[in-house]
JSON list of C-alpha atoms in Angstrom, two decimals:
[
{"chain": "U", "resi": 1, "resn": "THR", "atom": "CA", "xyz": [0.00, 0.00, 0.00]},
{"chain": "U", "resi": 2, "resn": "CYS", "atom": "CA", "xyz": [1.30, 3.44, -0.94]},
{"chain": "U", "resi": 3, "resn": "TRP", "atom": "CA", "xyz": [0.14, 6.27, 1.30]},
{"chain": "U", "resi": 4, "resn": "ASN", "atom": "CA", "xyz": [0.28, 9.95, 0.43]},
{"chain": "U", "resi": 5, "resn": "SER", "atom": "CA", "xyz": [1.06, 11.86, 3.63]},
{"chain": "U", "resi": 6, "resn": "GLY", "atom": "CA", "xyz": [1.70, 15.11, 1.76]},
{"chain": "U", "resi": 7, "resn": "GLY", "atom": "CA", "xyz": [-0.55, 18.08, 1.21]},
{"chain": "U", "resi": 8, "resn": "VAL", "atom": "CA", "xyz": [-0.84, 17.74, -2.58]},
{"chain": "U", "resi": 9, "resn": "SER", "atom": "CA", "xyz": [-1.75, 14.89, -4.91]},
{"chain": "U", "resi": 10, "resn": "ALA", "atom": "CA", "xyz": [0.99, 12.37, -5.68]},
{"chain": "U", "resi": 11, "resn": "ALA", "atom": "CA", "xyz": [1.41, 10.93, -9.17]},
{"chain": "U", "resi": 12, "resn": "VAL", "atom": "CA", "xyz": [2.74, 7.36, -9.28]},
{"chain": "U", "resi": 13, "resn": "THR", "atom": "CA", "xyz": [4.44, 7.03, -12.66]},
{"chain": "U", "resi": 14, "resn": "ASN", "atom": "CA", "xyz": [5.84, 3.48, -12.60]},
{"chain": "U", "resi": 15, "resn": "ILE", "atom": "CA", "xyz": [6.32, 0.36, -10.46]},
{"chain": "U", "resi": 16, "resn": "TRP", "atom": "CA", "xyz": [9.42, -1.68, -11.20]},
{"chain": "U", "resi": 17, "resn": "SER", "atom": "CA", "xyz": [10.72, -5.09, -10.04]},
{"chain": "U", "resi": 18, "resn": "ASN", "atom": "CA", "xyz": [14.26, -6.30, -10.63]},
{"chain": "U", "resi": 19, "resn": "GLN", "atom": "CA", "xyz": [12.80, -9.80, -11.25]},
{"chain": "U", "resi": 20, "resn": "PRO", "atom": "CA", "xyz": [9.81, -8.95, -13.47]},
{"chain": "U", "resi": 21, "resn": "SER", "atom": "CA", "xyz": [9.09, -12.53, -14.51]},
{"chain": "U", "resi": 22, "resn": "THR", "atom": "CA", "xyz": [8.90, -13.75, -10.88]},
{"chain": "U", "resi": 23, "resn": "PHE", "atom": "CA", "xyz": [7.50, -10.68, -9.09]},
{"chain": "U", "resi": 24, "resn": "VAL", "atom": "CA", "xyz": [5.05, -9.14, -11.56]},
{"chain": "U", "resi": 25, "resn": "PRO", "atom": "CA", "xyz": [3.52, -5.73, -10.74]},
{"chain": "U", "resi": 26, "resn": "THR", "atom": "CA", "xyz": [-0.05, -6.18, -12.02]},
{"chain": "U", "resi": 27, "resn": "ASP", "atom": "CA", "xyz": [-2.17, -3.41, -10.48]},
{"chain": "U", "resi": 28, "resn": "PRO", "atom": "CA", "xyz": [-2.25, -0.57, -11.19]},
{"chain": "U", "resi": 29, "resn": "SER", "atom": "CA", "xyz": [-1.82, -1.58, -14.82]},
{"chain": "U", "resi": 30, "resn": "SER", "atom": "CA", "xyz": [-1.48, 1.91, -16.31]},
{"chain": "U", "resi": 31, "resn": "PHE", "atom": "CA", "xyz": [0.19, 5.11, -15.24]},
{"chain": "U", "resi": 32, "resn": "PRO", "atom": "CA", "xyz": [0.16, 7.79, -13.98]},
{"chain": "U", "resi": 33, "resn": "VAL", "atom": "CA", "xyz": [-2.05, 7.09, -10.97]},
{"chain": "U", "resi": 34, "resn": "SER", "atom": "CA", "xyz": [-3.06, 10.01, -8.76]},
{"chain": "U", "resi": 35, "resn": "ILE", "atom": "CA", "xyz": [-3.17, 9.61, -4.97]},
{"chain": "U", "resi": 36, "resn": "PRO", "atom": "CA", "xyz": [-4.96, 12.50, -3.23]},
{"chain": "U", "resi": 37, "resn": "PRO", "atom": "CA", "xyz": [-3.57, 13.98, 0.01]},
{"chain": "U", "resi": 38, "resn": "GLY", "atom": "CA", "xyz": [-4.15, 11.44, 2.80]},
{"chain": "U", "resi": 39, "resn": "GLY", "atom": "CA", "xyz": [-5.14, 8.81, 0.22]},
{"chain": "U", "resi": 40, "resn": "VAL", "atom": "CA", "xyz": [-3.80, 5.34, -0.43]},
{"chain": "U", "resi": 41, "resn": "LEU", "atom": "CA", "xyz": [-3.03, 3.21, -3.47]},
{"chain": "U", "resi": 42, "resn": "THR", "atom": "CA", "xyz": [-3.06, -0.57, -3.18]},
{"chain": "U", "resi": 43, "resn": "VAL", "atom": "CA", "xyz": [-0.34, -2.13, -5.33]},
{"chain": "U", "resi": 44, "resn": "TRP", "atom": "CA", "xyz": [-0.59, -5.77, -6.40]},
{"chain": "U", "resi": 45, "resn": "ILE", "atom": "CA", "xyz": [2.51, -7.81, -7.21]},
{"chain": "U", "resi": 46, "resn": "ASP", "atom": "CA", "xyz": [1.92, -11.38, -8.38]},
{"chain": "U", "resi": 47, "resn": "PHE", "atom": "CA", "xyz": [4.46, -13.97, -7.23]},
{"chain": "U", "resi": 48, "resn": "CYS", "atom": "CA", "xyz": [5.16, -16.43, -10.05]},
{"chain": "U", "resi": 49, "resn": "PRO", "atom": "CA", "xyz": [8.06, -18.69, -9.00]},
{"chain": "U", "resi": 50, "resn": "LYS", "atom": "CA", "xyz": [9.65, -20.82, -11.72]},
{"chain": "U", "resi": 51, "resn": "GLY", "atom": "CA", "xyz": [10.57, -23.58, -9.26]},
{"chain": "U", "resi": 52, "resn": "THR", "atom": "CA", "xyz": [11.11, -24.44, -5.61]},
{"chain": "U", "resi": 53, "resn": "GLY", "atom": "CA", "xyz": [13.19, -22.27, -3.31]},
{"chain": "U", "resi": 54, "resn": "ASP", "atom": "CA", "xyz": [13.36, -18.82, -1.86]},
{"chain": "U", "resi": 55, "resn": "TYR", "atom": "CA", "xyz": [13.06, -15.73, -4.04]},
{"chain": "U", "resi": 56, "resn": "GLN", "atom": "CA", "xyz": [13.76, -12.07, -3.28]},
{"chain": "U", "resi": 57, "resn": "THR", "atom": "CA", "xyz": [13.35, -8.87, -5.25]},
{"chain": "U", "resi": 58, "resn": "THR", "atom": "CA", "xyz": [13.64, -5.13, -5.02]},
{"chain": "U", "resi": 59, "resn": "VAL", "atom": "CA", "xyz": [10.51, -3.16, -5.96]},
{"chain": "U", "resi": 60, "resn": "LYS", "atom": "CA", "xyz": [10.67, 0.55, -6.73]},
{"chain": "U", "resi": 61, "resn": "VAL", "atom": "CA", "xyz": [7.68, 2.89, -6.86]},
{"chain": "U", "resi": 62, "resn": "TYR", "atom": "CA", "xyz": [8.37, 6.00, -8.95]},
{"chain": "U", "resi": 63, "resn": "SER", "atom": "CA", "xyz": [6.38, 9.19, -8.44]},
{"chain": "U", "resi": 64, "resn": "ASN", "atom": "CA", "xyz": [6.57, 12.96, -8.42]},
{"chain": "U", "resi": 65, "resn": "ASP", "atom": "CA", "xyz": [7.74, 12.85, -4.79]},
{"chain": "U", "resi": 66, "resn": "PRO", "atom": "CA", "xyz": [11.15, 14.53, -4.38]},
{"chain": "U", "resi": 67, "resn": "ASP", "atom": "CA", "xyz": [12.36, 11.38, -2.58]},
{"chain": "U", "resi": 68, "resn": "SER", "atom": "CA", "xyz": [11.28, 9.07, -5.42]},
{"chain": "U", "resi": 69, "resn": "PRO", "atom": "CA", "xyz": [11.70, 6.21, -5.92]},
{"chain": "U", "resi": 70, "resn": "ALA", "atom": "CA", "xyz": [10.40, 4.48, -2.81]},
{"chain": "U", "resi": 71, "resn": "THR", "atom": "CA", "xyz": [12.20, 1.15, -2.49]},
{"chain": "U", "resi": 72, "resn": "LEU", "atom": "CA", "xyz": [11.00, -2.02, -0.78]},
{"chain": "U", "resi": 73, "resn": "GLN", "atom": "CA", "xyz": [12.04, -5.63, -0.58]},
{"chain": "U", "resi": 74, "resn": "ALA", "atom": "CA", "xyz": [9.69, -8.54, -1.34]},
{"chain": "U", "resi": 75, "resn": "SER", "atom": "CA", "xyz": [10.22, -12.25, -0.91]},
{"chain": "U", "resi": 76, "resn": "GLY", "atom": "CA", "xyz": [8.43, -15.53, -1.47]},
{"chain": "U", "resi": 77, "resn": "THR", "atom": "CA", "xyz": [8.98, -19.27, -1.40]},
{"chain": "U", "resi": 78, "resn": "GLY", "atom": "CA", "xyz": [8.17, -21.54, -4.33]},
{"chain": "U", "resi": 79, "resn": "TYR", "atom": "CA", "xyz": [6.95, -25.05, -3.56]}
]
């Protein structure tokens, strides 16, 4: 979930994964997406492992925020 704590609308311009075939950003599916002040945006990332084992990725959310991109780590286990 992306939360806009600022006083003006935020424009999310892209969501990127360094393993796009395993961690697939699926929603939102088009950009830009506007988040009003105090609003939230739910981001969906599908986990599609190609086999068993542990997987990790870096996800970046790009926006018009001066501190963009926001970076997070995601992980999953394939069975």
